[in-house]
Amino acid sequence: VPGKPNAADKRLKFQTTIKPDKTQDLLQPLSFIFERSLKKFDSAKVHFSSDSSFTPVTGYTWSVERKKVTLNYPWKENTLYHFILEKDFPTDTLSQQLLRADTLTFKTMKSSDYGKVSVRFRNIDFSKNPVLQFVQNGEVVNSFPLTGENFSKDLFLPGEYQMRILNDANKNGKWDPGEFYGRHKQPETVKPVERQLNVRPNYDNEVEIAL
C-alpha cells in the first residue's frame, strides 16, 4: 500500500562472520556485526548450544564494541552449533530490535580442512627479532615471532600466501613506521620472501627459505 510504513525497515539488521557455506573457522571467534551502534546487548537472551540435541554450551565469553559483539570460545572441530536469539537480545541506538526470535545453525570446520605449514630458515638473524608474516591481497593475515630456524603451524587455512620477514625492533609484533620528528626513529625493515606459499588442505606444506 503506497505510503504505508514497511515493518522490515524498522528491523534491527546484522551480519555474522559465519562463512557463506554455514561453517565456522576453528581459529577465529564468531562476531555479530550490526548496522548501527548498540544501546544494549543482553547475553542472557542468546542461547548457545551444540549438536542435534541442543546441549547448552559453557566456557565462552562475549566482548562488546559499538557495532560488533564477539563470542570467544575454543571451538571443537566438525561440530554442529546453534544460536537461539530472542528478539530483544540487542537494542540499537534507534531502539530497534529483531522483529521475531531467530535461530542460527552452523558447523565448525574439520582439522583436515586445514594444512600444516613447516618452514625451515637458513641464515636468519635472530638478533633483529624476526617476525614471519603471511600476506594475502596486501594484508597481513598472520604474524609469528621466530625463535628458531624451524617454524611449524598445524592448523593453517588453505590458500596462496606471500611471506615476508619483519625485523621487529621494539618486539611489539607489528610493523612500526618510525618517527621523523623528535627521535628521528627509522621505520622497521620488512624483507619480502621471493617465493609464494600455496597451502593445501590435509597436507604438510614444507618449504625451506634462505635469507
CSV table of C-alpha atoms in Angstrom, one decimal:
chain,number,residue,atom,x,y,z
A,1,VAL,CA,0.0,0.0,0.0
A,2,PRO,CA,1.5,3.3,-1.0
A,3,GLY,CA,2.7,5.4,1.9
A,4,LYS,CA,2.3,2.5,4.4
A,5,PRO,CA,5.5,2.0,6.5
A,6,ASN,CA,7.4,-1.2,5.9
A,7,ALA,CA,7.9,-3.1,9.1
A,8,ALA,CA,11.1,-4.7,7.8
A,9,ASP,CA,12.6,-1.2,7.6
A,10,LYS,CA,12.4,-1.0,11.4
A,11,ARG,CA,14.1,-4.3,12.0
A,12,LEU,CA,17.5,-4.3,13.6
A,13,LYS,CA,19.8,-5.7,10.9
A,14,PHE,CA,23.1,-7.6,11.4
A,15,GLN,CA,25.5,-10.0,9.8
A,16,THR,CA,27.8,-12.6,11.2
A,17,THR,CA,31.3,-13.8,10.4
A,18,ILE,CA,29.9,-17.4,9.7
A,19,LYS,CA,31.1,-18.4,6.2
A,20,PRO,CA,28.5,-18.5,3.4
A,21,ASP,CA,28.6,-22.3,3.5
A,22,LYS,CA,27.5,-22.1,7.1
A,23,THR,CA,30.9,-23.1,8.5
A,24,GLN,CA,33.0,-21.5,11.2
A,25,ASP,CA,36.8,-21.2,11.2
A,26,LEU,CA,38.3,-23.0,14.2
A,27,LEU,CA,40.9,-20.3,14.5
A,28,GLN,CA,38.6,-17.3,14.7
A,29,PRO,CA,36.0,-16.0,17.1
A,30,LEU,CA,32.4,-15.5,15.8
A,31,SER,CA,31.1,-12.0,15.6
A,32,PHE,CA,27.7,-10.3,15.1
A,33,ILE,CA,28.1,-7.1,13.1
A,34,PHE,CA,25.3,-4.6,13.4
A,35,GLU,CA,24.2,-1.8,11.0
A,36,ARG,CA,24.0,0.7,13.8
A,37,SER,CA,25.7,1.1,17.2
A,38,LEU,CA,24.1,-0.8,20.0
A,39,LYS,CA,22.5,0.7,23.1
A,40,LYS,CA,22.1,-2.6,24.8
A,41,PHE,CA,23.3,-6.2,24.4
A,42,ASP,CA,21.7,-8.9,26.7
A,43,SER,CA,23.8,-12.0,26.6
A,44,ALA,CA,21.2,-13.9,28.7
A,45,LYS,CA,18.9,-13.8,25.6
A,46,VAL,CA,21.4,-15.5,23.4
A,47,HIS,CA,21.2,-19.3,23.9
A,48,PHE,CA,24.3,-21.1,22.6
A,49,SER,CA,24.0,-24.9,22.2
A,50,SER,CA,25.6,-27.8,20.3
A,51,ASP,CA,24.8,-31.0,18.4
A,52,SER,CA,21.4,-32.1,17.3
A,53,SER,CA,20.2,-32.3,20.9
A,54,PHE,CA,20.8,-28.6,21.5
A,55,THR,CA,23.1,-29.2,24.5
A,56,PRO,CA,23.9,-25.9,26.2
A,57,VAL,CA,27.5,-24.7,25.7
A,58,THR,CA,29.6,-23.3,28.6
A,59,GLY,CA,33.1,-21.8,28.8
A,60,TYR,CA,32.6,-18.9,26.4
A,61,THR,CA,32.8,-15.1,26.9
A,62,TRP,CA,31.4,-12.1,25.0
A,63,SER,CA,33.2,-8.9,24.1
A,64,VAL,CA,31.1,-5.9,23.0
A,65,GLU,CA,32.1,-2.9,20.8
A,66,ARG,CA,29.9,-0.2,19.3
A,67,LYS,CA,28.7,-2.2,16.3
A,68,LYS,CA,30.1,-5.6,17.0
A,69,VAL,CA,29.6,-8.3,19.5
A,70,THR,CA,32.1,-11.2,19.5
A,71,LEU,CA,31.9,-14.7,21.0
A,72,ASN,CA,35.2,-16.1,22.3
A,73,TYR,CA,35.1,-19.9,22.5
A,74,PRO,CA,37.6,-22.8,21.9
A,75,TRP,CA,35.8,-24.4,19.0
A,76,LYS,CA,35.6,-28.2,18.7
A,77,GLU,CA,36.1,-29.4,15.2
A,78,ASN,CA,33.4,-30.7,12.9
A,79,THR,CA,30.7,-29.9,15.5
A,80,LEU,CA,27.2,-28.5,15.0
A,81,TYR,CA,26.3,-25.4,16.9
A,82,HIS,CA,23.2,-23.2,17.3
A,83,PHE,CA,22.3,-19.7,18.5
A,84,ILE,CA,18.7,-19.1,19.5
A,85,LEU,CA,18.3,-15.4,19.5
A,86,GLU,CA,15.5,-13.8,21.4
A,87,LYS,CA,14.2,-10.8,19.5
A,88,ASP,CA,15.3,-8.3,22.1
A,89,PHE,CA,18.8,-9.6,22.6
A,90,PRO,CA,20.2,-6.5,21.0
A,91,THR,CA,18.8,-2.9,21.0
A,92,ASP,CA,20.4,-0.3,18.8
A,93,THR,CA,20.6,3.5,19.3
A,94,LEU,CA,17.2,3.9,17.5
A,95,SER,CA,15.7,1.4,20.0
A,96,GLN,CA,15.2,-1.1,17.2
A,97,GLN,CA,15.2,-4.9,17.9
A,98,LEU,CA,14.6,-8.0,15.9
A,99,LEU,CA,11.0,-8.5,14.6
A,100,ARG,CA,11.0,-12.0,15.9
A,101,ALA,CA,13.2,-14.6,17.5
A,102,ASP,CA,15.8,-16.2,15.2
A,103,THR,CA,17.9,-19.3,15.1
A,104,LEU,CA,21.4,-19.6,13.5
A,105,THR,CA,22.8,-23.1,12.9
A,106,PHE,CA,26.4,-23.7,11.6
A,107,LYS,CA,29.1,-26.3,11.8
A,108,THR,CA,32.8,-25.9,12.6
A,109,MET,CA,35.5,-26.9,10.1
A,110,LYS,CA,37.4,-30.1,10.3
A,111,SER,CA,41.1,-30.3,11.1
A,112,SER,CA,41.5,-31.9,7.7
A,113,ASP,CA,40.2,-28.7,6.1
A,114,TYR,CA,43.4,-27.1,7.1
A,115,GLY,CA,47.0,-27.6,6.1
A,116,LYS,CA,50.2,-27.9,8.2
A,117,VAL,CA,52.9,-25.3,7.4
A,118,SER,CA,56.6,-26.1,8.1
A,119,VAL,CA,59.2,-23.5,7.2
A,120,ARG,CA,63.0,-24.0,7.7
A,121,PHE,CA,65.1,-20.9,7.6
A,122,ARG,CA,68.8,-20.6,6.7
A,123,ASN,CA,70.9,-17.5,7.5
A,124,ILE,CA,68.3,-15.8,9.7
A,125,ASP,CA,69.5,-13.1,12.1
A,126,PHE,CA,67.7,-13.6,15.4
A,127,SER,CA,69.3,-10.5,16.9
A,128,LYS,CA,66.8,-8.4,14.9
A,129,ASN,CA,63.8,-10.1,16.4
A,130,PRO,CA,62.4,-11.5,13.2
A,131,VAL,CA,58.7,-12.0,12.7
A,132,LEU,CA,57.3,-14.2,9.9
A,133,GLN,CA,54.3,-12.5,8.2
A,134,PHE,CA,51.8,-14.2,5.9
A,135,VAL,CA,50.2,-11.8,3.5
A,136,GLN,CA,47.1,-12.1,1.2
A,137,ASN,CA,45.8,-9.3,-1.0
A,138,GLY,CA,48.3,-6.9,0.6
A,139,GLU,CA,47.0,-7.5,4.1
A,140,VAL,CA,49.0,-9.3,6.9
A,141,VAL,CA,46.7,-12.2,7.9
A,142,ASN,CA,49.1,-13.9,10.3
A,143,SER,CA,52.3,-12.9,12.2
A,144,PHE,CA,54.6,-15.2,14.2
A,145,PRO,CA,57.7,-14.2,16.1
A,146,LEU,CA,60.6,-16.6,15.2
A,147,THR,CA,62.6,-18.1,17.9
A,148,GLY,CA,64.4,-20.8,16.0
A,149,GLU,CA,65.3,-21.9,12.4
A,150,ASN,CA,62.2,-24.2,12.2
A,151,PHE,CA,58.7,-22.8,12.2
A,152,SER,CA,55.6,-25.1,12.3
A,153,LYS,CA,51.9,-24.4,12.5
A,154,ASP,CA,49.4,-27.3,12.4
A,155,LEU,CA,46.1,-25.5,11.5
A,156,PHE,CA,46.6,-23.1,8.6
A,157,LEU,CA,43.8,-22.0,6.2
A,158,PRO,CA,44.5,-23.2,2.7
A,159,GLY,CA,45.3,-20.6,0.1
A,160,GLU,CA,48.1,-18.6,-1.6
A,161,TYR,CA,50.3,-16.6,0.7
A,162,GLN,CA,53.2,-14.2,0.2
A,163,MET,CA,55.7,-14.2,3.1
A,164,ARG,CA,57.9,-11.6,4.5
A,165,ILE,CA,60.3,-11.1,7.4
A,166,LEU,CA,59.8,-8.1,9.7
A,167,ASN,CA,62.7,-7.0,11.8
A,168,ASP,CA,60.7,-6.1,14.9
A,169,ALA,CA,63.0,-3.7,16.8
A,170,ASN,CA,60.6,-2.9,19.6
A,171,LYS,CA,59.2,-6.5,19.9
A,172,ASN,CA,55.6,-5.5,19.6
A,173,GLY,CA,54.8,-8.0,16.8
A,174,LYS,CA,53.8,-5.4,14.2
A,175,TRP,CA,55.5,-3.0,11.7
A,176,ASP,CA,56.1,0.5,13.0
A,177,PRO,CA,56.6,3.3,10.5
A,178,GLY,CA,59.1,5.3,12.6
A,179,GLU,CA,59.1,8.9,13.7
A,180,PHE,CA,60.5,11.8,11.7
A,181,TYR,CA,60.0,14.4,14.5
A,182,GLY,CA,61.6,14.1,17.9
A,183,ARG,CA,63.8,10.9,18.0
A,184,HIS,CA,64.1,10.6,14.2
A,185,LYS,CA,63.4,6.9,14.6
A,186,GLN,CA,63.7,4.9,11.4
A,187,PRO,CA,60.8,2.6,10.1
A,188,GLU,CA,61.2,-1.1,10.9
A,189,THR,CA,62.5,-3.0,7.9
A,190,VAL,CA,60.5,-5.7,6.1
A,191,LYS,CA,62.1,-8.1,3.7
A,192,PRO,CA,59.8,-9.9,1.2
A,193,VAL,CA,60.4,-13.6,0.7
A,194,GLU,CA,60.6,-14.2,-3.0
A,195,ARG,CA,58.7,-17.4,-3.2
A,196,GLN,CA,54.9,-17.8,-2.5
A,197,LEU,CA,53.4,-20.5,-0.3
A,198,ASN,CA,50.5,-22.5,-1.6
A,199,VAL,CA,48.9,-24.1,1.5
A,200,ARG,CA,46.9,-27.2,0.6
A,201,PRO,CA,44.4,-28.8,2.9
A,202,ASN,CA,45.2,-32.1,4.8
A,203,TYR,CA,48.8,-31.8,3.7
A,204,ASP,CA,52.2,-31.0,5.3
A,205,ASN,CA,53.3,-27.9,3.3
A,206,GLU,CA,57.1,-27.8,3.7
A,207,VAL,CA,59.4,-25.1,2.5
A,208,GLU,CA,63.0,-24.0,3.0
A,209,ILE,CA,64.0,-20.3,2.8
A,210,ALA,CA,67.5,-18.9,2.6
A,211,LEU,CA,67.7,-15.2,3.7
